[in-house]
Amino acid sequence: DQQVKQNSPSLSVQEGRISILNCDYTNSMFDYFLWYKKYPAEGPTFLISISSIKDKNEDGRFTVFLNKSAKHLSLHIVPSQPGDSAVYFCAAREYGNKLVFGAGTILRVKS
Amino acid sequence: DTAVSQTPKYLVTQMGNDKSIKCEQNLGHDTMYWYKQDSKKFLKIMFSYNNKELIINETVPNRFSPKSPDKAHLNLHINSLELGDSAVYFCASSQDRTSRVGFGNTGELFFGEGSRLTVL
C-alpha cells in the first residue's frame, strides 16, 4: 500500500537536455510535496517543494509541477548537468509533518 | 560543523545484541526523526520527537526505543537485534512552527548521513 510511487527506478539523460522525474500518490490528504536528492553515502537533501494549493513552483533549473486531479507530480531539471546525477526521492506530507517517501529514481546525466 | 550528525556511520553486529545510534542537530530545530531505509530503498519514518515529546510512533517493534534527552539529541536504541534490522538509519530534524500551509512549515527535513547497520 505505497502511498507515494516512483515507477521509474532509473533515468538516463544527456547533458544539456531536460530530465523529467515522475511521482504518483494516492492520498488526497497530502498537503505538501517535496523532492529530495541523495548522493551515495550521504543523507537526502531538500531540493524543492510545492504546496497542494499550487500547480507549479520554480527554483532555478528545477521546476515541480503538481496535477491534483491526476494525483501526479513531476520534477523538471533543465538543463541537466552531470552533477545532477543522484537518486531523487519524491515525498508527500501528511499529519504531524510526517513525510511519506517514494522508492526513488536514479538519474544519470551523461556528458 | 555538520548540521545533523549521527554516529556511528557503520555498525556490524551479531544477532541478539543491543546497539545504539546517536544523533545530534545544531540547527536549533524543535523536531527530530528517525527514518529507516530498507533493502528496497524506501525511506520509512519510525519516530518523531518534538521538544523531547514523542509525536509519531509508527508500527515499529518494541525492541526499538528512541530517547531524546534534549531537543538537540535523539538516540535510537535497538534490543535483541535481528537480521531484518539490517538497513540504513537516517536521523533528521525540522523546524515546525505550525502544520498549516503557508506558515513556513513546508515539511523540509534536514538529514544526517545515515548509519548503516548490518546484523550477522
Short mmCIF file of C-alpha atoms in Angstrom, two decimals:
data_model
loop_
_atom_site.label_atom_id
_atom_site.label_comp_id
_atom_site.label_asym_id
_atom_site.label_seq_id
_atom_site.Cartn_x
_atom_site.Cartn_y
_atom_site.Cartn_z
CA ASP A 1 0.00 0.00 0.00
CA GLN A 2 2.54 2.50 -1.19
CA GLN A 3 1.02 5.93 -1.00
CA VAL A 4 3.82 7.54 -2.98
CA LYS A 5 5.11 5.81 -6.07
CA GLN A 6 8.01 6.50 -8.35
CA ASN A 7 7.53 3.99 -11.09
CA SER A 8 10.79 4.62 -12.92
CA PRO A 9 13.71 3.11 -11.00
CA SER A 10 16.19 4.92 -13.22
CA LEU A 11 16.50 7.56 -15.91
CA SER A 12 19.38 8.38 -18.22
CA VAL A 13 19.63 11.80 -19.87
CA GLN A 14 22.19 13.58 -22.00
CA GLU A 15 23.85 16.65 -20.53
CA GLY A 16 22.02 19.82 -21.50
CA ARG A 17 18.70 18.08 -22.10
CA ILE A 18 15.65 18.04 -19.85
CA SER A 19 15.24 15.45 -17.08
CA ILE A 20 11.68 14.65 -16.05
CA LEU A 21 11.12 12.63 -12.92
CA ASN A 22 7.62 11.47 -12.12
CA CYS A 23 5.75 10.68 -8.95
CA ASP A 24 2.21 9.47 -8.24
CA TYR A 25 0.36 9.45 -4.96
CA THR A 26 -2.87 8.04 -3.65
CA ASN A 27 -3.67 10.01 -0.50
CA SER A 28 -5.67 13.16 -1.24
CA MET A 29 -4.94 14.46 2.27
CA PHE A 30 -1.30 15.21 1.48
CA ASP A 31 -0.83 18.97 1.71
CA TYR A 32 2.79 19.41 0.65
CA PHE A 33 5.05 17.64 -1.78
CA LEU A 34 8.82 17.68 -1.78
CA TRP A 35 11.72 16.43 -3.80
CA TYR A 36 14.92 15.29 -2.17
CA LYS A 37 18.22 14.50 -3.82
CA LYS A 38 20.61 11.90 -2.48
CA TYR A 39 24.22 11.18 -3.32
CA PRO A 40 25.83 7.85 -2.30
CA ALA A 41 26.87 7.66 1.35
CA GLU A 42 25.08 10.92 2.12
CA GLY A 43 21.71 11.78 3.57
CA PRO A 44 18.91 13.12 1.36
CA THR A 45 18.98 16.88 0.85
CA PHE A 46 15.94 19.02 0.19
CA LEU A 47 15.61 20.27 -3.37
CA ILE A 48 12.24 21.89 -3.97
CA SER A 49 8.68 21.70 -2.69
CA ILE A 50 5.16 22.62 -3.70
CA SER A 51 2.01 23.24 -1.73
CA SER A 52 -1.11 21.33 -2.67
CA ILE A 53 -2.82 24.65 -3.46
CA LYS A 54 -0.37 25.41 -6.27
CA ASP A 55 0.36 23.73 -9.56
CA LYS A 56 3.88 24.91 -10.25
CA ASN A 57 6.96 26.00 -8.35
CA GLU A 58 10.22 27.01 -9.93
CA ASP A 59 13.70 27.41 -8.49
CA GLY A 60 16.47 27.97 -11.00
CA ARG A 61 16.88 24.88 -13.16
CA PHE A 62 14.32 22.95 -11.12
CA THR A 63 10.57 23.12 -11.60
CA VAL A 64 7.96 20.99 -9.88
CA PHE A 65 4.51 20.56 -11.40
CA LEU A 66 1.51 19.28 -9.49
CA ASN A 67 -1.62 17.85 -11.08
CA LYS A 68 -4.01 17.26 -8.18
CA SER A 69 -6.77 15.73 -10.23
CA ALA A 70 -4.36 13.10 -11.52
CA LYS A 71 -2.53 12.85 -8.17
CA HIS A 72 0.69 13.29 -10.06
CA LEU A 73 3.72 15.47 -9.71
CA SER A 74 6.86 15.81 -11.72
CA LEU A 75 10.27 17.38 -11.34
CA HIS A 76 11.84 19.00 -14.37
CA ILE A 77 15.53 19.74 -14.47
CA VAL A 78 16.70 21.85 -17.37
CA PRO A 79 19.38 21.92 -18.50
CA SER A 80 20.59 18.71 -16.88
CA GLN A 81 24.17 18.65 -15.66
CA PRO A 82 26.43 15.72 -14.74
CA GLY A 83 26.39 16.90 -11.11
CA ASP A 84 22.65 16.26 -11.07
CA SER A 85 23.33 12.52 -11.20
CA ALA A 86 21.87 11.21 -7.96
CA VAL A 87 18.84 9.44 -6.52
CA TYR A 88 15.74 11.63 -6.42
CA PHE A 89 13.06 10.94 -3.84
CA CYS A 90 9.55 12.26 -4.08
CA ALA A 91 7.91 12.84 -0.68
CA ALA A 92 4.45 13.87 0.45
CA ARG A 93 3.49 15.37 3.78
CA GLU A 94 0.61 14.29 5.96
CA TYR A 95 -0.28 14.94 9.57
CA GLY A 96 2.35 15.91 12.11
CA ASN A 97 4.86 16.77 9.42
CA LYS A 98 5.16 13.09 8.59
CA LEU A 99 6.77 12.61 5.19
CA VAL A 100 5.95 9.59 3.07
CA PHE A 101 8.68 8.84 0.56
CA GLY A 102 8.72 7.10 -2.78
CA ALA A 103 11.36 4.50 -3.59
CA GLY A 104 13.48 6.93 -5.54
CA THR A 105 14.62 7.31 -9.14
CA ILE A 106 18.29 7.10 -10.09
CA LEU A 107 19.13 9.89 -12.51
CA ARG A 108 22.24 9.59 -14.64
CA VAL A 109 23.26 12.60 -16.68
CA LYS A 110 25.76 11.67 -19.38
CA SER A 111 28.28 14.17 -20.63
CA ASP B 1 30.18 21.81 11.77
CA THR B 2 27.71 19.28 10.39
CA ALA B 3 24.08 20.27 10.87
CA VAL B 4 22.73 16.79 11.64
CA SER B 5 25.33 14.27 12.72
CA GLN B 6 24.84 10.66 13.59
CA THR B 7 27.22 8.05 14.93
CA PRO B 8 28.35 5.50 14.13
CA LYS B 9 28.26 5.59 10.32
CA TYR B 10 28.78 1.86 10.11
CA LEU B 11 27.83 -0.80 12.60
CA VAL B 12 28.29 -4.54 12.19
CA THR B 13 27.00 -6.75 14.96
CA GLN B 14 25.68 -10.18 15.79
CA MET B 15 22.04 -11.19 16.12
CA GLY B 16 20.74 -10.79 19.62
CA ASN B 17 23.00 -7.90 20.55
CA ASP B 18 21.83 -4.48 21.74
CA LYS B 19 23.12 -1.38 19.97
CA SER B 20 22.56 2.36 19.89
CA ILE B 21 22.81 5.02 17.23
CA LYS B 22 23.23 8.61 18.33
CA CYS B 23 22.01 11.75 16.60
CA GLU B 24 22.63 15.40 17.26
CA GLN B 25 21.49 18.51 15.42
CA ASN B 26 22.89 22.00 15.82
CA LEU B 27 20.22 23.77 13.78
CA GLY B 28 18.07 24.74 16.74
CA HIS B 29 15.18 22.70 15.36
CA ASP B 30 12.30 21.57 17.51
CA THR B 31 11.58 18.25 15.86
CA MET B 32 13.76 15.24 15.21
CA TYR B 33 13.07 12.00 13.38
CA TRP B 34 14.37 8.53 12.71
CA TYR B 35 13.86 7.05 9.26
CA LYS B 36 14.77 3.58 8.07
CA GLN B 37 15.85 2.84 4.50
CA ASP B 38 15.35 -0.84 3.85
CA SER B 39 16.71 -3.08 1.14
CA LYS B 40 14.03 -1.87 -1.26
CA LYS B 41 15.35 1.68 -0.75
CA PHE B 42 12.13 3.04 0.75
CA LEU B 43 12.62 5.67 3.41
CA LYS B 44 10.09 5.00 6.15
CA ILE B 45 9.50 7.06 9.22
CA MET B 46 9.93 5.30 12.54
CA PHE B 47 9.65 8.02 15.17
CA SER B 48 9.49 11.76 15.59
CA TYR B 49 10.02 13.86 18.68
CA ASN B 50 9.05 17.48 19.20
CA ASN B 51 10.79 19.18 22.12
CA LYS B 52 11.54 15.80 23.67
CA GLU B 53 7.95 14.64 23.31
CA LEU B 54 7.08 11.63 21.16
CA ILE B 55 4.86 12.76 18.28
CA ILE B 56 4.97 9.95 15.73
CA ASN B 57 5.46 6.31 16.54
CA GLU B 58 4.91 4.13 13.52
CA THR B 59 4.43 0.40 13.75
CA VAL B 60 7.89 -0.37 14.97
CA PRO B 61 8.80 -3.36 17.18
CA ASN B 62 9.19 -2.62 20.87
CA ARG B 63 12.83 -3.59 20.52
CA PHE B 64 13.35 -0.11 19.10
CA SER B 65 13.35 2.62 21.71
CA PRO B 66 14.08 6.24 20.91
CA LYS B 67 15.39 8.53 23.61
CA SER B 68 15.52 12.31 23.48
CA PRO B 69 17.49 13.78 26.39
CA ASP B 70 17.03 17.27 24.95
CA LYS B 71 15.66 18.75 21.76
CA ALA B 72 19.07 18.63 20.06
CA HIS B 73 19.52 14.89 20.53
CA LEU B 74 17.54 11.84 19.51
CA ASN B 75 19.16 8.48 20.05
CA LEU B 76 17.91 5.13 18.83
CA HIS B 77 18.43 2.04 20.92
CA ILE B 78 17.75 -1.39 19.47
CA ASN B 79 17.48 -4.50 21.64
CA SER B 80 17.87 -8.11 20.55
CA LEU B 81 18.93 -7.28 17.02
CA GLU B 82 17.51 -9.40 14.19
CA LEU B 83 18.68 -9.98 10.64
CA GLY B 84 15.78 -7.88 9.32
CA ASP B 85 17.03 -4.86 11.23
CA SER B 86 19.87 -4.52 8.73
CA ALA B 87 19.28 -1.20 6.99
CA VAL B 88 20.47 2.37 6.79
CA TYR B 89 19.01 4.51 9.56
CA PHE B 90 18.70 8.24 8.95
CA CYS B 91 18.21 10.87 11.57
CA ALA B 92 16.58 14.14 10.52
CA SER B 93 15.36 17.39 12.02
CA SER B 94 12.96 20.16 11.08
CA GLN B 95 11.67 23.44 12.41
CA ASP B 96 7.93 23.17 12.73
CA ARG B 97 6.17 26.41 13.56
CA THR B 98 2.80 25.14 12.59
CA SER B 99 1.32 22.44 10.44
CA ARG B 100 -0.72 24.90 8.41
CA VAL B 101 0.18 25.52 4.79
CA GLY B 102 1.74 28.88 4.07
CA PHE B 103 3.10 29.46 7.54
CA GLY B 104 6.67 28.47 6.91
CA ASN B 105 6.28 24.81 7.63
CA THR B 106 6.99 23.09 4.34
CA GLY B 107 7.98 19.77 5.80
CA GLU B 108 11.60 20.29 4.84
CA LEU B 109 13.76 17.87 6.73
CA PHE B 110 17.50 18.05 7.21
CA PHE B 111 19.01 14.57 7.19
CA GLY B 112 22.13 13.13 8.68
CA GLU B 113 24.47 10.99 6.58
CA GLY B 114 22.95 7.74 7.71
CA SER B 115 24.12 4.82 9.82
CA ARG B 116 24.44 1.52 8.04
CA LEU B 117 23.58 -1.31 10.40
CA THR B 118 24.48 -4.86 9.39
CA VAL B 119 23.27 -7.71 11.56
CA LEU B 120 25.03 -11.03 11.01
#
